[in-house]
């Protein structure tokens, strides 16, 4: 798969995660989950934009976004799946340290949010 296609999948995955976790945030009946997901989608939105703009500044406009979309049922398995998916895509993305550092921040945000969702009920 071409680097630009992987970048499109990665950015689209992040943007879908912003929407999906925002919806889960609004549906939550748990205060701690509500707060953790609120902080997550705010932070991820900024990081997704940062990654896309940095990538495009270096490699050009990302093309090839698709129209697939699925709403998750639960936050914890959804975020665990996102972590696994990012690990899979990461190898096909540019290895420039500045771009990989943004990915590190995204993974750290997911890990931190999972900690809050699992342990701070």
Steps between C-alpha positions, in 0.01 A plus 500: 500500500632844409610735778229756411230232527627395843507865609138541382395189695685621809356852500152372420528248787591784737217726383246218530632433850437865591137473388445156649643584840307827503179299451603250770577800726149635446337158558695420817319477832828490689653831604857369490449345155330818378795713614769262372340477156448877487869561557586226253302625201616858559864392512473258210334759278798733545754220447323370188508848351863546602603172338306565177640851460858391578474208257355722228767763559764237432337260249209687341123485534360169624272340240284189508271540798221240498138518610493203740369569848390295801382616841644304798297365791755537779801724563755258647500238223478776241810679630690171532414429136625848400831434677542173307401664170748785548777248570411323174493818289803659662752291306359628170509866603804725457766436761595867539550561871268801512213297354576195713504723811144613425399135469668436837286777651185344351587156640582656839161677499324170427698323774425775753131497413485121532659531845230749603218291356617175658624623838321824590137401524 
